[in-house]
Every structure is written in structure tokens, then in C-alpha cells.
Short mmCIF file of C-alpha atoms in Angstrom, two decimals:
data_model
loop_
_atom_site.label_atom_id
_atom_site.label_comp_id
_atom_site.label_asym_id
_atom_site.label_seq_id
_atom_site.Cartn_x
_atom_site.Cartn_y
_atom_site.Cartn_z
CA UNK E 1 11.44 24.26 5.72
CA UNK E 2 12.52 21.79 3.48
CA UNK E 3 12.84 17.65 4.18
CA UNK E 4 15.97 16.37 4.43
CA UNK E 5 16.61 12.87 2.35
CA UNK E 6 19.81 10.73 2.43
CA UNK E 7 20.75 7.48 1.07
CA UNK E 8 22.87 6.04 3.77
CA UNK E 9 23.21 1.86 2.39
CA UNK E 10 21.68 0.02 -0.58
CA UNK E 11 22.72 -3.61 -0.05
CA UNK E 12 22.45 -7.30 -1.62
CA UNK E 13 20.03 -9.00 0.85
CA UNK E 14 21.06 -12.45 0.28
CA UNK E 15 19.49 -15.87 1.54
CA UNK E 16 15.62 -15.66 3.80
CA UNK E 17 14.53 -12.58 5.09
CA UNK E 18 13.81 -13.51 8.11
CA UNK E 19 12.97 -11.36 11.20
CA UNK E 20 16.32 -11.93 13.14
CA UNK E 21 18.41 -11.42 9.51
CA UNK E 22 17.00 -8.33 8.80
CA UNK E 23 17.21 -6.84 12.24
CA UNK E 24 21.25 -7.67 11.75
CA UNK E 25 21.26 -5.84 8.42
CA UNK E 26 19.92 -3.18 9.99
CA UNK E 27 21.72 -3.08 13.10
CA UNK E 28 24.68 -2.94 10.36
CA UNK E 29 23.84 -0.59 9.01
CA UNK E 30 23.55 1.65 11.84
CA UNK E 31 26.40 0.44 13.85
CA UNK E 32 28.61 1.18 10.24
CA UNK E 33 27.57 5.42 10.34
CA UNK E 34 27.92 5.61 14.02
CA UNK E 35 23.43 6.30 14.33
CA UNK E 36 22.61 3.65 16.18
CA UNK E 37 22.01 5.71 19.37
CA UNK E 38 20.97 8.56 16.77
CA UNK E 39 17.52 7.34 15.49
CA UNK E 40 14.67 8.38 17.61
CA UNK E 41 12.65 6.12 15.33
CA UNK E 42 12.18 3.99 11.83
CA UNK E 43 9.31 4.83 9.95
CA UNK E 44 8.91 1.27 7.51
CA UNK E 45 6.10 -0.63 5.73
CA UNK E 46 3.29 -3.31 7.78
CA UNK E 47 5.57 -6.29 5.58
CA UNK E 48 5.36 -9.02 8.84
CA UNK E 49 9.26 -9.81 9.17
CA UNK E 50 10.15 -6.22 9.66
CA UNK E 51 7.83 -5.33 12.01
CA UNK E 52 8.39 -9.26 14.52
CA UNK E 53 11.89 -7.73 14.04
CA UNK E 54 11.35 -4.32 15.45
CA UNK E 55 9.48 -5.53 18.07
CA UNK E 56 11.37 -8.23 19.28
CA UNK E 57 14.82 -6.25 19.14
CA UNK E 58 13.99 -3.23 20.91
CA UNK E 59 15.87 -1.67 23.62
CA UNK E 60 16.06 -2.83 26.99
CA UNK E 61 13.79 0.38 29.37
CA UNK E 62 16.58 1.18 32.02
CA UNK E 63 13.75 2.07 34.65
CA UNK E 64 12.17 -1.22 34.39
CA UNK E 65 13.44 -3.77 36.45
CA UNK E 66 11.21 -6.25 35.18
CA UNK E 67 11.98 -6.14 31.61
CA UNK E 68 15.97 -6.57 32.27
CA UNK E 69 15.04 -10.68 32.09
CA UNK E 70 13.64 -9.82 28.76
CA UNK E 71 17.09 -9.01 26.84
CA UNK E 72 17.03 -10.84 23.44
CA UNK E 73 20.39 -11.69 22.63
CA UNK E 74 21.35 -13.45 18.87
CA UNK E 75 24.05 -15.99 18.36
CA UNK E 76 25.34 -14.57 14.99
CA UNK E 77 26.83 -17.70 14.11
CA UNK E 78 23.71 -19.70 14.32
CA UNK E 79 22.09 -17.21 12.28
CA UNK E 80 24.87 -16.67 9.55
CA UNK E 81 24.71 -20.83 9.26
CA UNK E 82 21.08 -20.51 8.79
CA UNK E 83 21.47 -17.94 5.77
CA UNK E 84 24.43 -19.90 4.39
CA UNK E 85 27.24 -18.43 5.65
CA UNK E 86 30.27 -19.54 7.11
CA UNK E 87 29.92 -18.20 10.98
CA UNK E 88 33.01 -19.08 13.05
CA UNK E 89 33.01 -18.66 17.09
CA UNK E 90 30.36 -18.38 19.55
CA UNK E 91 30.59 -14.94 19.94
CA UNK E 92 26.95 -13.62 21.29
CA UNK E 93 25.80 -9.92 20.14
CA UNK E 94 23.26 -8.14 21.00
CA UNK E 95 21.00 -6.16 18.60
CA UNK E 96 19.11 -3.33 18.85
CA UNK E 97 16.00 -1.59 17.06
CA UNK E 98 14.98 1.79 17.28
CA UNK E 99 11.30 2.22 17.78
CA UNK E 100 9.02 1.23 14.97
CA UNK E 101 6.44 3.33 13.38
CA UNK E 102 4.70 1.96 10.49
CA UNK E 103 4.02 3.86 7.48
CA UNK E 104 0.85 5.60 7.41
CA UNK E 105 0.87 6.08 3.34
CA UNK E 106 1.22 2.01 3.21
CA UNK E 107 -1.74 1.46 5.92
CA UNK E 108 -3.99 3.73 3.77
CA UNK E 109 -2.97 1.94 0.73
CA UNK E 110 -4.24 -1.65 2.57
CA UNK E 111 -7.36 0.07 3.44
CA UNK E 112 -7.95 1.14 -0.60
CA UNK E 113 -6.45 -1.94 -2.22
CA UNK E 114 -7.43 -4.33 0.39
CA UNK E 115 -10.12 -3.74 3.21
CA UNK E 116 -12.40 -2.33 1.11
CA UNK E 117 -12.27 -4.72 -1.45
CA UNK E 118 -12.75 -7.76 0.93
CA UNK E 119 -16.08 -5.30 2.21
CA UNK E 120 -17.59 -5.02 -1.42
CA UNK E 121 -16.67 -8.37 -2.02
CA UNK E 122 -18.57 -9.64 1.48
CA UNK E 123 -21.65 -7.37 1.04
CA UNK E 124 -24.65 -9.69 -0.63
CA UNK E 125 -25.61 -6.46 -2.49
CA UNK E 126 -22.50 -5.19 -3.73
CA UNK E 127 -20.50 -8.57 -4.06
CA UNK E 128 -22.23 -9.85 -7.67
CA UNK E 129 -21.94 -6.13 -9.63
CA UNK E 130 -18.32 -5.21 -8.16
CA UNK E 131 -17.32 -8.41 -9.71
CA UNK E 132 -19.04 -7.92 -12.83
CA UNK E 133 -18.26 -4.67 -13.06
CA UNK E 134 -14.31 -4.51 -12.17
CA UNK E 135 -14.24 -7.96 -14.61
CA UNK E 136 -15.41 -6.29 -17.75
CA UNK E 137 -12.84 -3.74 -17.04
CA UNK E 138 -10.07 -5.25 -16.46
CA UNK E 139 -10.89 -6.90 -19.87
CA UNK E 140 -10.69 -4.19 -21.60
CA UNK E 141 -8.01 -2.38 -20.18
CA UNK E 142 -5.63 -5.58 -20.44
CA UNK E 143 -6.83 -6.21 -23.43
CA UNK E 144 -6.05 -2.39 -24.95
CA UNK E 145 -2.27 -2.70 -23.11
CA UNK E 146 -1.60 -6.08 -24.83
CA UNK E 147 -2.19 -5.30 -27.98
CA UNK E 148 -1.07 -2.24 -30.39
CA UNK E 149 -4.32 -2.62 -32.47
CA UNK E 150 -6.11 -2.82 -29.68
CA UNK E 151 -4.75 -0.08 -28.10
CA UNK E 152 -5.76 1.52 -31.65
CA UNK E 153 -8.88 0.88 -31.73
CA UNK E 154 -9.21 2.36 -28.45
CA UNK E 155 -7.66 5.26 -29.14
CA UNK E 156 -9.90 6.04 -32.04
CA UNK E 157 -12.71 5.65 -30.47
CA UNK E 158 -12.14 7.64 -27.41
CA UNK E 159 -9.13 9.86 -28.03
CA UNK E 160 -7.51 8.66 -24.73
CA UNK E 161 -5.52 5.51 -23.52
CA UNK E 162 -6.83 2.84 -21.23
CA UNK E 163 -5.19 3.29 -17.85
CA UNK E 164 -3.56 -0.55 -16.57
CA UNK E 165 -3.21 -1.01 -12.69
CA UNK E 166 -0.33 -2.04 -11.28
CA UNK E 167 0.61 -3.70 -8.11
CA UNK E 168 3.84 -1.30 -7.18
CA UNK E 169 1.90 1.80 -7.77
CA UNK E 170 -0.58 3.14 -5.10
CA UNK E 171 -3.96 4.63 -5.83
CA UNK E 172 -3.17 2.80 -10.12
CA UNK E 173 -7.21 1.02 -9.40
CA UNK E 174 -8.39 3.53 -8.58
CA UNK E 175 -7.22 5.70 -11.48
CA UNK E 176 -7.73 3.43 -14.16
CA UNK E 177 -11.40 3.32 -12.53
CA UNK E 178 -11.62 6.44 -12.80
CA UNK E 179 -10.61 7.22 -16.83
CA UNK E 180 -13.00 4.75 -17.55
CA UNK E 181 -15.58 6.53 -15.68
CA UNK E 182 -15.11 9.53 -17.60
CA UNK E 183 -16.03 7.54 -20.57
CA UNK E 184 -19.66 7.23 -21.89
CA UNK E 185 -20.90 4.05 -21.58
CA UNK E 186 -21.59 4.17 -25.25
CA UNK E 187 -18.49 4.30 -26.01
CA UNK E 188 -17.15 1.78 -23.43
CA UNK E 189 -19.51 -0.63 -25.06
CA UNK E 190 -18.82 0.48 -28.72
CA UNK E 191 -15.06 -0.77 -27.25
CA UNK E 192 -16.18 -3.97 -25.82
CA UNK E 193 -17.61 -4.66 -28.98
CA UNK E 194 -14.73 -4.37 -30.87
CA UNK E 195 -12.80 -6.79 -28.30
CA UNK E 196 -15.46 -9.27 -28.66
CA UNK E 197 -16.53 -8.66 -24.80
CA UNK E 198 -19.70 -8.51 -23.08
CA UNK E 199 -21.60 -4.70 -22.98
CA UNK E 200 -20.97 -2.66 -19.50
CA UNK E 201 -24.58 -2.11 -18.41
CA UNK E 202 -25.15 1.74 -17.08
CA UNK E 203 -26.24 0.41 -13.05
CA UNK E 204 -22.44 -1.43 -13.44
CA UNK E 205 -20.76 2.15 -15.04
CA UNK E 206 -22.91 4.06 -12.06
CA UNK E 207 -21.83 1.57 -9.22
CA UNK E 208 -18.19 2.19 -10.28
CA UNK E 209 -18.87 5.73 -10.53
CA UNK E 210 -20.10 5.86 -7.39
CA UNK E 211 -17.03 4.03 -5.64
CA UNK E 212 -14.50 5.95 -7.21
CA UNK E 213 -16.33 9.38 -5.70
CA UNK E 214 -15.84 7.54 -2.33
CA UNK E 215 -12.62 6.24 -2.52
CA UNK E 216 -11.39 9.74 -3.93
CA UNK E 217 -10.52 11.57 -0.87
CA UNK E 218 -8.36 8.35 0.39
CA UNK E 219 -6.79 8.39 -3.36
CA UNK E 220 -5.52 12.17 -2.12
CA UNK E 221 -4.73 11.59 1.48
CA UNK E 222 -2.08 8.94 -0.01
CA UNK E 223 -0.76 10.90 -2.38
CA UNK E 224 -0.29 14.15 0.13
CA UNK E 225 1.47 11.56 2.26
CA UNK E 226 3.69 9.97 -0.89
CA UNK E 227 4.81 13.72 -1.00
CA UNK E 228 8.56 13.95 -1.15
CA UNK E 229 9.26 17.53 -0.19
CA UNK E 230 6.62 18.46 1.94
CA UNK E 231 5.13 16.13 3.89
CA UNK E 232 6.28 16.16 7.94
CA UNK E 233 5.12 14.22 11.32
CA UNK E 234 2.92 17.67 11.67
CA UNK E 235 0.95 16.88 8.13
CA UNK E 236 -0.47 12.61 9.02
CA UNK E 237 -2.96 14.24 11.98
CA UNK E 238 -4.48 16.76 9.78
CA UNK E 239 -5.04 14.62 6.47
CA UNK E 240 -6.22 11.89 8.24
CA UNK E 241 -8.91 14.17 10.06
CA UNK E 242 -9.84 15.90 6.69
CA UNK E 243 -9.66 12.34 5.32
CA UNK E 244 -12.31 10.80 7.68
CA UNK E 245 -14.74 14.09 7.39
CA UNK E 246 -14.54 14.31 3.55
CA UNK E 247 -15.44 10.65 3.02
CA UNK E 248 -18.40 10.94 5.83
CA UNK E 249 -19.79 13.32 3.68
CA UNK E 250 -20.33 11.11 0.91
CA UNK E 251 -22.88 8.80 2.69
CA UNK E 252 -26.22 10.62 0.80
CA UNK E 253 -27.14 9.37 -2.41
CA UNK E 254 -24.70 6.25 -2.46
CA UNK E 255 -27.21 3.66 -2.75
CA UNK E 256 -26.00 0.63 -2.21
CA UNK E 257 -22.72 1.84 -1.21
CA UNK E 258 -24.33 3.64 1.77
CA UNK E 259 -21.92 2.23 4.23
CA UNK E 260 -18.82 2.66 1.66
CA UNK E 261 -18.06 5.39 3.63
CA UNK E 262 -17.94 3.76 6.96
CA UNK E 263 -16.31 0.78 6.29
CA UNK E 264 -12.75 3.41 4.82
CA UNK E 265 -12.85 5.15 7.52
CA UNK E 266 -12.93 2.24 10.26
#
């Protein structure tokens, strides 16, 4: 079985990206290709306006008389005026969107880059060391990425480049820290000394190493769910179950991070 994919539209979206304008744009695309009643569901990220659009413009359930009073009509003229258009007439158009499924990969990414970060910064036993360890590492990879001389210095010491996180590339923060964990503390501190930065302590290095150990199953799951060719609906549940089991197996030997696996899976 091979996964099929095609791009139907790529349109410039002018004006404010409000939930009603998003709904109209999506409905126009569906209608123009004659697929409005063929789409079983739409998988999209967790952006608030997208979620609100799909929640508000759901089709009426035919077997429920009570729902008939909740039909949502949108005045296309009013919306066009709000977005800078030159609408004319009083035509009222009913917009309906298919059921919305939140993107599992995006949800896992939020766990890794937002929820875990908040958890670590909310605990007295992890807040200070997590902040100091990541600040020192951030300083090193920022310096190496912004200066060719600094980059050459790193290459001379460890014969490899420091990775730099990117907000649009999921797992990049983990990848950058994991690369640091491959480098002995003595060599990291040689780099810090060359850059005029504070040395990394052994305790901070071990903390980040344990952090990467806990986060690795989640990053593997995220890579699987982002697959272009071999990720199907049937892939999600086994991947999540495996993620939970493998993460909880890591609780022993984590010291001050002993509760992090539980935080990841809940």
C-alpha cells in the first residue's frame, strides 16, 4: 500500500486570518474542486483560529431536531468588508467544513517544546540547572552559527559542527542538545573558554544527557508520524502506545528527572 498525496491549492491569504475568513477560504477550495461532500475529515495543526473555524462551521446532524436551531449562517458581504473586500448585495451563504482532527505530530511537538519546558521550569529541583545548562549551550551554538571564526574554532576542537535549533524544524532543540551530549565536557569547556563563556559543569552535562534520554522516544515517535510515505491512520495508536511504554521504562536512574517520563506521557 502506498500513500497518495496531491496539492489542490496554494493561495495568498490577504487580510486578517480570522476563523470565519479561514472557513470561507477552505470552503471555496473544496467547492471549486467539487469535493465538499467527499471529504471525511481534515487533519490540521492546533492553531486556535483553525480549530475555531472547524468547530463553528460543522454540518448539521440530520437525525437531531434540536441541532436545527444551531445552524450557522455567515454574511459573506460583512466578512468581505471586514477583510478589505468590496462585497455587494445581501446574499447569505452557508459555510460547512468537514470534521477536524488535530494533527498528532503537531500535538507531540507541543509536548516536547512547550509542555516539557514548562514542567522543568516549574519544579524547584530542576528550574535552576535546566535554565543554566540550556543557556550555556544556547550561547555556544549561537556563537558558532554567527561567526565563521567561531565555527572554525569548534571544528578544530571537535571536528564536527554544533547544531542550531530552528522553530520551524521539529526535534531540532533535542538534536542540538543530543549533539552536545556526544562531546566530552573537557572539549565543551575548551570551546567555552575560546568563546569567553562560562564553563559547563559535569552536573549540567549529566542533566542534559538524562533529559535527552527521556526525550528520545518522543522524538522517534514524532519522526514516524511526520513520515511522507509510510504513515497511515493505523500508525498512530501503536506509535503512541510504544512511546508511552518506552518512556515510562526510563524512570530508573534519572535522579532529579525521575518524574519527567510521567510528565511526558500525561
